[in-house]
mmCIF file with all atom_site columns, C-alpha atoms in Angstrom:
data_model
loop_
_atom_site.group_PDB
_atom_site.id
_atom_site.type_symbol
_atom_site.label_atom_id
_atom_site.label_alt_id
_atom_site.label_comp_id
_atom_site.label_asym_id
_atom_site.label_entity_id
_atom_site.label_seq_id
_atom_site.pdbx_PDB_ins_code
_atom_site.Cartn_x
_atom_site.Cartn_y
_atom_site.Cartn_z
_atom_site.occupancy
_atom_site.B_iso_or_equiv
_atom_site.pdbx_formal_charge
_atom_site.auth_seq_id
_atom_site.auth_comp_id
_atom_site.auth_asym_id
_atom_site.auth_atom_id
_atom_site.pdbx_PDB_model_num
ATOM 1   C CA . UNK A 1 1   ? -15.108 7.267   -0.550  1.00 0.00 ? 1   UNK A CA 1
ATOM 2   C CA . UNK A 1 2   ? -12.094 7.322   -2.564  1.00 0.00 ? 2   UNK A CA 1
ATOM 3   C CA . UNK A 1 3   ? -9.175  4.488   -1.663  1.00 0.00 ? 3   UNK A CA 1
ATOM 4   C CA . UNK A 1 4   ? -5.464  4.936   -2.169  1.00 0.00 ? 4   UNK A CA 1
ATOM 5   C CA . UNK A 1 5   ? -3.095  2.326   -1.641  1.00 0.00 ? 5   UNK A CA 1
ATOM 6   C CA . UNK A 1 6   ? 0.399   2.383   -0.696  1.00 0.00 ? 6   UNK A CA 1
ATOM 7   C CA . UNK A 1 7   ? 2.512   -0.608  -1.910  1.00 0.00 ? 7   UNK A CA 1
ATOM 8   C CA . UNK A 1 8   ? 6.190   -1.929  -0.592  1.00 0.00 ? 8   UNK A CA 1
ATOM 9   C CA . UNK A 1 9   ? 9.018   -0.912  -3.163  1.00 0.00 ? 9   UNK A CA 1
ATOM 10  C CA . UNK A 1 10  ? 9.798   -4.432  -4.336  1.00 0.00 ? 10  UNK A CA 1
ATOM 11  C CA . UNK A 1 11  ? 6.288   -5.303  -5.066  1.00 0.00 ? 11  UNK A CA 1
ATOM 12  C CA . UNK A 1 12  ? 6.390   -2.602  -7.648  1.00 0.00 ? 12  UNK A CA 1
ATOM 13  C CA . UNK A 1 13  ? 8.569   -4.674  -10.319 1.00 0.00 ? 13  UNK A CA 1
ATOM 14  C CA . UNK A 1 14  ? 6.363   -8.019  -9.887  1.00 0.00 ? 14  UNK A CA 1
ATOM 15  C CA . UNK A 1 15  ? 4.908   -8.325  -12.855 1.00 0.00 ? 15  UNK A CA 1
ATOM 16  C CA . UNK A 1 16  ? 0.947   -8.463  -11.881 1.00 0.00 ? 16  UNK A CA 1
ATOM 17  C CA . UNK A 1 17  ? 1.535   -5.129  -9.889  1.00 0.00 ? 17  UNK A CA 1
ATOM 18  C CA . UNK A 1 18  ? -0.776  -2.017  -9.021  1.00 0.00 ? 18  UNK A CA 1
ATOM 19  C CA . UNK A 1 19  ? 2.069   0.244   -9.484  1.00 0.00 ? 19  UNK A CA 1
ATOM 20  C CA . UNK A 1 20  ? 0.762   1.975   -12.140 1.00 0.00 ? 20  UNK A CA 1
ATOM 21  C CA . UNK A 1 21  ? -2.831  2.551   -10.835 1.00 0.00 ? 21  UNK A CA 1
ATOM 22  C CA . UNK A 1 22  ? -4.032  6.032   -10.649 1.00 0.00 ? 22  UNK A CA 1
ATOM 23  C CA . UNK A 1 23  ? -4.191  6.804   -6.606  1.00 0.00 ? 23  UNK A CA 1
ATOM 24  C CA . UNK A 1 24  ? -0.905  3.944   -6.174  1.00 0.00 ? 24  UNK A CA 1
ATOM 25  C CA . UNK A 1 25  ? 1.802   5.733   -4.114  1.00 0.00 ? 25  UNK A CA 1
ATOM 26  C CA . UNK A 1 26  ? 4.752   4.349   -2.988  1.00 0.00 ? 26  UNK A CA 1
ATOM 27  C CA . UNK A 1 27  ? 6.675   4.378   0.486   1.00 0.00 ? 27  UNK A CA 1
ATOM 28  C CA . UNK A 1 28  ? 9.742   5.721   -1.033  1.00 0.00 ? 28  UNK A CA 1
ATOM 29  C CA . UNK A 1 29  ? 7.999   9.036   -1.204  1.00 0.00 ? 29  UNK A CA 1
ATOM 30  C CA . UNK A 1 30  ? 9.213   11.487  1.382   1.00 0.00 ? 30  UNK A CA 1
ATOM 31  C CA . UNK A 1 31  ? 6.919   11.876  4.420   1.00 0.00 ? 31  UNK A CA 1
ATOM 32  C CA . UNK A 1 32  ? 7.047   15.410  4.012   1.00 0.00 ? 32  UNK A CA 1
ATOM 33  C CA . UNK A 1 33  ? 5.372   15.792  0.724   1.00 0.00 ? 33  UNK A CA 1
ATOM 34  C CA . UNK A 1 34  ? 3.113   12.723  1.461   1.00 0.00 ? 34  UNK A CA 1
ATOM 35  C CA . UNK A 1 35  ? 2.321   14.917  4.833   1.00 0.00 ? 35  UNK A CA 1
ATOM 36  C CA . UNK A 1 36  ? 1.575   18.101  2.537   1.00 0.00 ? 36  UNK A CA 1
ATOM 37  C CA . UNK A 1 37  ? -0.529  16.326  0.096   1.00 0.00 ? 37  UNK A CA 1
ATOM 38  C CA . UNK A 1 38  ? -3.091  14.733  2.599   1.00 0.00 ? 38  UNK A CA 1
ATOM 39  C CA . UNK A 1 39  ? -6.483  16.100  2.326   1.00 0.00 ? 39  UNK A CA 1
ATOM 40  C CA . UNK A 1 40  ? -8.707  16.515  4.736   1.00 0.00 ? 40  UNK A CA 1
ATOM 41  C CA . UNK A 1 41  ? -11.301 13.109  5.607   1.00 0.00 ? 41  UNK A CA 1
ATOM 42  C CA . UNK A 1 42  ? -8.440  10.834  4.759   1.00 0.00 ? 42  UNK A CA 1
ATOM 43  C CA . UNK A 1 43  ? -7.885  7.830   6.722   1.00 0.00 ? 43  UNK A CA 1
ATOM 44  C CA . UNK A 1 44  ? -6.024  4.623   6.684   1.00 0.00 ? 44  UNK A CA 1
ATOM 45  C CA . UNK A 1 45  ? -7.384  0.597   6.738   1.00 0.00 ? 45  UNK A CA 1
ATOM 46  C CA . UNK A 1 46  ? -4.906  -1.222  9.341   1.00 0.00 ? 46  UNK A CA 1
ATOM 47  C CA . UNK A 1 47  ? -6.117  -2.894  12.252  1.00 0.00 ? 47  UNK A CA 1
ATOM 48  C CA . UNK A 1 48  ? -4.097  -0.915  14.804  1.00 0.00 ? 48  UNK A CA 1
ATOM 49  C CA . UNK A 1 49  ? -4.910  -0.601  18.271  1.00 0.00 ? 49  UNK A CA 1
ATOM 50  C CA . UNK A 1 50  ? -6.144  2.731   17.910  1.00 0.00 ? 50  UNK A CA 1
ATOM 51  C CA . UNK A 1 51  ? -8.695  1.695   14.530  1.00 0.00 ? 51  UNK A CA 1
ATOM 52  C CA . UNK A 1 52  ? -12.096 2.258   14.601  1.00 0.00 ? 52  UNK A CA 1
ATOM 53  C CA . UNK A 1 53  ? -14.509 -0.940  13.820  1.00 0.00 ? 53  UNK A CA 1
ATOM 54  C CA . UNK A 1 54  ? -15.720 -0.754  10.456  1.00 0.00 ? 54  UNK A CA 1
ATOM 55  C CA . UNK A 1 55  ? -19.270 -2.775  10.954  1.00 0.00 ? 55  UNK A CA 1
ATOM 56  C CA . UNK A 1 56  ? -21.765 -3.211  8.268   1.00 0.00 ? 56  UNK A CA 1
ATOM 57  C CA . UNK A 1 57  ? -24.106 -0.252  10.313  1.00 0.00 ? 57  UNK A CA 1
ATOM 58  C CA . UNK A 1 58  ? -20.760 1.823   10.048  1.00 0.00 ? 58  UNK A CA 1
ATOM 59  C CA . UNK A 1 59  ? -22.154 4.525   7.722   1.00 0.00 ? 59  UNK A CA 1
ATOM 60  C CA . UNK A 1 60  ? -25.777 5.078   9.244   1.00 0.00 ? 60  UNK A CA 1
ATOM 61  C CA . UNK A 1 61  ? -24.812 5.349   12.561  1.00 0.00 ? 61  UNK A CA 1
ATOM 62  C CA . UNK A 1 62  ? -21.745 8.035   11.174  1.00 0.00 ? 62  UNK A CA 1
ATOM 63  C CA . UNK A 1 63  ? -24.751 9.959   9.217   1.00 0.00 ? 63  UNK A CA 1
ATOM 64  C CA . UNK A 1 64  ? -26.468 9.659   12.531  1.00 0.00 ? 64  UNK A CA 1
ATOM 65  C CA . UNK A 1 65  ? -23.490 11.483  14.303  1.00 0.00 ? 65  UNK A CA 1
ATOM 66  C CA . UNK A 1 66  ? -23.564 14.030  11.041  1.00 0.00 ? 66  UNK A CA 1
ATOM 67  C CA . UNK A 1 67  ? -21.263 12.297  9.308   1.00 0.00 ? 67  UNK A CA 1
ATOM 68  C CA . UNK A 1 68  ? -17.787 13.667  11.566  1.00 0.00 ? 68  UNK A CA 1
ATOM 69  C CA . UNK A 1 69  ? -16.125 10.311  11.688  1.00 0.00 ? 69  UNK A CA 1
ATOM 70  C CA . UNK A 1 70  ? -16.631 9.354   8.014   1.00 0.00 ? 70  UNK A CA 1
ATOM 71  C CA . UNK A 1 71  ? -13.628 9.141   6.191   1.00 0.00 ? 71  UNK A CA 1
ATOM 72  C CA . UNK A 1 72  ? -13.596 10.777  2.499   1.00 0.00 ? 72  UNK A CA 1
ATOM 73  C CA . UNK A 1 73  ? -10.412 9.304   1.516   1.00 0.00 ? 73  UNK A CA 1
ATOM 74  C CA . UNK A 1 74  ? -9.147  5.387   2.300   1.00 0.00 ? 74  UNK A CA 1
ATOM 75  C CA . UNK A 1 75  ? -5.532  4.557   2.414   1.00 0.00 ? 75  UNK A CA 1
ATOM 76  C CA . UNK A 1 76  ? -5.329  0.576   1.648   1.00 0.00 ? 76  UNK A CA 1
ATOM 77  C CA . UNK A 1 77  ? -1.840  -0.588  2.257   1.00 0.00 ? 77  UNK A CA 1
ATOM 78  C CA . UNK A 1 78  ? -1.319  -3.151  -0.361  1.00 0.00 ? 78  UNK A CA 1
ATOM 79  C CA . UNK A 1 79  ? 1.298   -6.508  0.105   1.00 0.00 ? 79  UNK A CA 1
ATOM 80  C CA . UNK A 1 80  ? 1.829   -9.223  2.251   1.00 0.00 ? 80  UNK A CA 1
ATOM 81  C CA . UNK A 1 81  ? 0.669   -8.562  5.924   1.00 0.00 ? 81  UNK A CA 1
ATOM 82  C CA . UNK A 1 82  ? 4.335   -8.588  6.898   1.00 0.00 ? 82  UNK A CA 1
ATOM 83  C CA . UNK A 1 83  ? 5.002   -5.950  3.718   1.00 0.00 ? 83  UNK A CA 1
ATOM 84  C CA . UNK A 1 84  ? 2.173   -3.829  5.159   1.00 0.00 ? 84  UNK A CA 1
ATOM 85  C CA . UNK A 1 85  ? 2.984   -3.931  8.806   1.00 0.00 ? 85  UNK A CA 1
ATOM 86  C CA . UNK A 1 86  ? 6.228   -3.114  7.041   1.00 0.00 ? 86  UNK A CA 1
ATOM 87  C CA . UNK A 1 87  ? 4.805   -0.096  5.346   1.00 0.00 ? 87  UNK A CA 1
ATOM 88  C CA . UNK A 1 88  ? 3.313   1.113   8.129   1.00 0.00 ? 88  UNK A CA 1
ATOM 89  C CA . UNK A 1 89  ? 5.989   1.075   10.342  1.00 0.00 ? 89  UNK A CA 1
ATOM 90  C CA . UNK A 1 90  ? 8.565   2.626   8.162   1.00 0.00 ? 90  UNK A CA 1
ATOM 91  C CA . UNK A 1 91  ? 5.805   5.832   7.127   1.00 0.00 ? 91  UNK A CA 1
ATOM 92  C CA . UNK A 1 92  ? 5.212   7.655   10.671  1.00 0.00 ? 92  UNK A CA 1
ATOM 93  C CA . UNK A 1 93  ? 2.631   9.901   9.190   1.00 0.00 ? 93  UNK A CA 1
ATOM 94  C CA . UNK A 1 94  ? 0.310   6.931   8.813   1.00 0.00 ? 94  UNK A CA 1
ATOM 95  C CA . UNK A 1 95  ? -0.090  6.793   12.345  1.00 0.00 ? 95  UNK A CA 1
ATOM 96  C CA . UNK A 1 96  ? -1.199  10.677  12.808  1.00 0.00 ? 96  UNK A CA 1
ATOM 97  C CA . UNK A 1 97  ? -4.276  9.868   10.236  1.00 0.00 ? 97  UNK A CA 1
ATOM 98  C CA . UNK A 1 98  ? -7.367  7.702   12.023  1.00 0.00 ? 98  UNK A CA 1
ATOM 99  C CA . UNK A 1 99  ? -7.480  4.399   11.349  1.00 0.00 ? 99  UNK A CA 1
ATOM 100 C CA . UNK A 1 100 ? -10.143 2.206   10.515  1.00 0.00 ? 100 UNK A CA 1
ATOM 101 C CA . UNK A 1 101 ? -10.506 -1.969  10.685  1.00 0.00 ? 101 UNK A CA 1
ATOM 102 C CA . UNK A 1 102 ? -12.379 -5.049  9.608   1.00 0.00 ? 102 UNK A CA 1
ATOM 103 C CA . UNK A 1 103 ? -13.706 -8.018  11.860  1.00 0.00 ? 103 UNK A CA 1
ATOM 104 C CA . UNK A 1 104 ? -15.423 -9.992  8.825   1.00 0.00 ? 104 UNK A CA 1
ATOM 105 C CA . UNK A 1 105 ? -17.373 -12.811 10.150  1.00 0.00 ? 105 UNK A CA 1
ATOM 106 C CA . UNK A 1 106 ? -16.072 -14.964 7.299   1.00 0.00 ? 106 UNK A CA 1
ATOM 107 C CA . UNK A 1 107 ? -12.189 -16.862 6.764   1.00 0.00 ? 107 UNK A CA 1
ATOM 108 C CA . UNK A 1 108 ? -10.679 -14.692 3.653   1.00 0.00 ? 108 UNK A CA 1
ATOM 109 C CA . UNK A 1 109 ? -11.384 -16.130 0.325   1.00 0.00 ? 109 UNK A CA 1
ATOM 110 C CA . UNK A 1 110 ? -7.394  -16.689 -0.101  1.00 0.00 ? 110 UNK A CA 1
ATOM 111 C CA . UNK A 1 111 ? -7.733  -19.392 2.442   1.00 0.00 ? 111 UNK A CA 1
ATOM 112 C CA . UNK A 1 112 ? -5.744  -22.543 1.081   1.00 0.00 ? 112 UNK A CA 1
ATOM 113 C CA . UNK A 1 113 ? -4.034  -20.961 -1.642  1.00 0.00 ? 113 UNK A CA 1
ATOM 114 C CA . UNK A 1 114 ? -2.179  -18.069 0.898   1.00 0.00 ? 114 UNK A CA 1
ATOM 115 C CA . UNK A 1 115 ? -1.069  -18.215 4.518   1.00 0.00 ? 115 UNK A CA 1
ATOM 116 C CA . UNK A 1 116 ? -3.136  -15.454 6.535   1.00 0.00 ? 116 UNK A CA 1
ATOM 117 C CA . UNK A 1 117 ? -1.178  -14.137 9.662   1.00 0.00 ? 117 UNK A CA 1
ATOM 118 C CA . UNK A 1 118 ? -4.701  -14.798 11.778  1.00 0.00 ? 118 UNK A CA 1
ATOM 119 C CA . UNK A 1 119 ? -7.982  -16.633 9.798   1.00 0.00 ? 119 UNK A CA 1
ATOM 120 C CA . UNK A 1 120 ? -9.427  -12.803 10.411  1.00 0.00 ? 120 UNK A CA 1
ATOM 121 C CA . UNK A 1 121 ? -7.196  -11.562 8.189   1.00 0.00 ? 121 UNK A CA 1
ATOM 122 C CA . UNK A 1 122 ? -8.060  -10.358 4.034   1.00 0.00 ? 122 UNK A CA 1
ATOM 123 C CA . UNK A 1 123 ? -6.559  -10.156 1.110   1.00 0.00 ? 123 UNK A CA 1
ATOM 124 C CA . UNK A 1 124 ? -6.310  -6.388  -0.231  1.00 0.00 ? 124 UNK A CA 1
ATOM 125 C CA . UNK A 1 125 ? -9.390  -6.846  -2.442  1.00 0.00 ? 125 UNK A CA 1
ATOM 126 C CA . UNK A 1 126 ? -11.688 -8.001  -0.276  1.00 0.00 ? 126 UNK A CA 1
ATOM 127 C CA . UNK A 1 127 ? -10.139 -5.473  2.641   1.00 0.00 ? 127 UNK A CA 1
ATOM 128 C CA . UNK A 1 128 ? -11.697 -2.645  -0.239  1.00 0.00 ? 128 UNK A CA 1
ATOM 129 C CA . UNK A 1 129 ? -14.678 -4.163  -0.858  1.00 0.00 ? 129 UNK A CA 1
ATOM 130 C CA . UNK A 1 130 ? -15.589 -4.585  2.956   1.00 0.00 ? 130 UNK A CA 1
ATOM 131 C CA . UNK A 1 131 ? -14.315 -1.293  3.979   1.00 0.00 ? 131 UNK A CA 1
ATOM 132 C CA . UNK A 1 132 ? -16.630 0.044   1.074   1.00 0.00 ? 132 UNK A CA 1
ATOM 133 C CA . UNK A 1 133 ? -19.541 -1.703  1.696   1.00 0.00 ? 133 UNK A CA 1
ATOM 134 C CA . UNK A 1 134 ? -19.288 -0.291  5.603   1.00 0.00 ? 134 UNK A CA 1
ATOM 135 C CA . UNK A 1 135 ? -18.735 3.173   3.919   1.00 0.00 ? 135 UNK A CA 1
ATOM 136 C CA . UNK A 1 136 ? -21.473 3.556   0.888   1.00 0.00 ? 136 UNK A CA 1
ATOM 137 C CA . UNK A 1 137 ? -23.307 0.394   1.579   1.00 0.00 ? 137 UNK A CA 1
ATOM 138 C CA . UNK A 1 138 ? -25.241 1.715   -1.535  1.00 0.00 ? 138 UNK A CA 1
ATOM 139 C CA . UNK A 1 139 ? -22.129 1.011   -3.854  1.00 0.00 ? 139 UNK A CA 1
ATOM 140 C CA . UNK A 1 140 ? -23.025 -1.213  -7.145  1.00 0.00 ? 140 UNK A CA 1
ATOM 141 C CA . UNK A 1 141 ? -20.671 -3.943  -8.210  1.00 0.00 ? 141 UNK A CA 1
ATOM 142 C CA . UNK A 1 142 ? -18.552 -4.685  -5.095  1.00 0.00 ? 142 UNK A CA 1
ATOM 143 C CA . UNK A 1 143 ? -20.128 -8.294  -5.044  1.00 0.00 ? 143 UNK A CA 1
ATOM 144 C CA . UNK A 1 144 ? -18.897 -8.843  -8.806  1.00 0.00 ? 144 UNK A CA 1
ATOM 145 C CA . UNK A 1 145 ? -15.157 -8.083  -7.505  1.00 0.00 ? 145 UNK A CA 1
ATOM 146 C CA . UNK A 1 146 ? -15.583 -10.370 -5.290  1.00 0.00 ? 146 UNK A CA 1
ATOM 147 C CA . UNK A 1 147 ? -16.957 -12.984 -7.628  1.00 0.00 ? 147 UNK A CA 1
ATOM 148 C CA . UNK A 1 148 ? -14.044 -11.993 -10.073 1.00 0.00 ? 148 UNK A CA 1
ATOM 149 C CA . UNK A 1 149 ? -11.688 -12.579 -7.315  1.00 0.00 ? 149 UNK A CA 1
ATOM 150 C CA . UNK A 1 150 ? -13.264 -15.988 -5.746  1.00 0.00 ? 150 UNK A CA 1
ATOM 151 C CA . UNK A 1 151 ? -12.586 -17.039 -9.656  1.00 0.00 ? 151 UNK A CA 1
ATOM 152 C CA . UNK A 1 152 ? -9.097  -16.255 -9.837  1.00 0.00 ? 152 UNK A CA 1
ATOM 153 C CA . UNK A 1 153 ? -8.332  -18.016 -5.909  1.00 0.00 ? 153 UNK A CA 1
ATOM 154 C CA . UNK A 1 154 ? -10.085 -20.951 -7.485  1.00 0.00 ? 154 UNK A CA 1
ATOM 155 C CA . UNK A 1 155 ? -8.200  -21.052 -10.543 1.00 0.00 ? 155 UNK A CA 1
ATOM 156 C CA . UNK A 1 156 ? -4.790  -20.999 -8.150  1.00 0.00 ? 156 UNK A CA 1
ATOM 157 C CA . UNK A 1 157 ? -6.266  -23.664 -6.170  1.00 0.00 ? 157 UNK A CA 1
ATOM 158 C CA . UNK A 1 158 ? -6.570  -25.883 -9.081  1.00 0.00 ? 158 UNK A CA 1
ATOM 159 C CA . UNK A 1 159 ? -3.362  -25.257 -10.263 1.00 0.00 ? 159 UNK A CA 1
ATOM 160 C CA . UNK A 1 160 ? -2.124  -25.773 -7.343  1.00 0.00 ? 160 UNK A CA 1
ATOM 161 C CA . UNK A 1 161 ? -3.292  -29.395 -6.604  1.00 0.00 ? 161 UNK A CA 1
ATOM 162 C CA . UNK A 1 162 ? -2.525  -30.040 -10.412 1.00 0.00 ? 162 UNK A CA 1
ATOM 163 C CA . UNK A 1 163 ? 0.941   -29.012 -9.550  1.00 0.00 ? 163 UNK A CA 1
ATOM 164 C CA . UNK A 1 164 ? 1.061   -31.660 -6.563  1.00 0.00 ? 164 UNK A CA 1
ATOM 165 C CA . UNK A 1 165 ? -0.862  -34.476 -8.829  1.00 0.00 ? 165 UNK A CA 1
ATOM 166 C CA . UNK A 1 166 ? 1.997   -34.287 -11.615 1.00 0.00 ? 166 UNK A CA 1
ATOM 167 C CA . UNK A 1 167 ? 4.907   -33.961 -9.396  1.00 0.00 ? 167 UNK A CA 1
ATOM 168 C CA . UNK A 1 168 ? 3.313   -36.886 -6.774  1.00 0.00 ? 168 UNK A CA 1
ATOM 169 C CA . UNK A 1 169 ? 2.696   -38.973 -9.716  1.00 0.00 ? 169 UNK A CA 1
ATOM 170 C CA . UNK A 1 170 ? 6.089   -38.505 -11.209 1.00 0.00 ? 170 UNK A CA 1
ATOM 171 C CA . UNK A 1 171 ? 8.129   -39.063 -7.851  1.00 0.00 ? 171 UNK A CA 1
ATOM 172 C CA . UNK A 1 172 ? 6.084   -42.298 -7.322  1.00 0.00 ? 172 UNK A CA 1
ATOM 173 C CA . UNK A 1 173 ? 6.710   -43.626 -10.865 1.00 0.00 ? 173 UNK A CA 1
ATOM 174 C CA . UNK A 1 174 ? 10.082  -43.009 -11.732 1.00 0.00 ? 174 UNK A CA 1
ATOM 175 C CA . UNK A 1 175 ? 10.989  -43.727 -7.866  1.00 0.00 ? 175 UNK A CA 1
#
């Protein structure tokens, strides 16, 4: 399964940004050509009402049914959950692709470093790796994003309570 993602036009010019990723596209492209340029067996991760469950049994039950439901092609939309809903709303041909969803049994690994709309909510990353390992459940390496990733959220956290620890110390002292 390939993966696209589709990122909001001011995340583009942040400097840790995907924009220049192979498969990135951005929402400023016309519908039309996006429209033109959609192959067939894409679909889109966004947990509309319409989205098919994407459980870890996903991809023998689809072989099971021949494979017709499998998607070929996933289109990640990639920001904030606002930015995405964002995305989504403002690109009408996303909603004439199927969609596809996530109901992970466990809190996102972003949890008390980023603010989740709803605790069943993921960070881009680990939306991929989920959706993957539904998809090819064979796939090699998707735990070693996530171990990569887990990293990074803990470095933030640290920094984070560093942050607090200097500033609380220096507001006590000097106050």
């Amino acid at each position: 399964c390939n993966h696209n993602g589709l990122t909001y036009p001011k995340d583009s010019n942040h400097a840790i940004s995907d924009c220049d990723i192979p498969g990135v596209l951005h929402s400023e492209v016309s519908s039309d050509v996006i429209e033109a340029l959609i192959p067939p067996g894409v679909a889109l991760l966004f947990p509309s009402d319409k989205a098919i469950e994407l459980t870890d049994d996903f991809s023998r039950m689809a072989i099971n049914e021949e494979l017709k439901n499998h998607p070929s092609h996933l289109i990640v939309l990639d920001g904030t959950w606002p930015k995405a809903r964002r995305i989504y709303l403002d690109n009408p041909w996303l909603r004439r692709i199927p969609h596809y969803k996530l109901s992970p049994s466990n809190v996102s690994l972003y949890a008390g470093v980023r603010k989740e709309p709803r605790p069943e909510c993921l960070s881009t990353i680990e939306s991929i790796v989920f959706a993957l390992k539904a998809l090819e459940p064979g796939t090699q390496g998707l735990d070693g994003l996530l171990e990569v990733f887990d990293s990074m959220v803990e470095d933030q956290r640290r920094c984070k309570e560093t942050k607090s620890s200097i500033l609380g110390s220096w507001f006590y002292k000097d106050h």
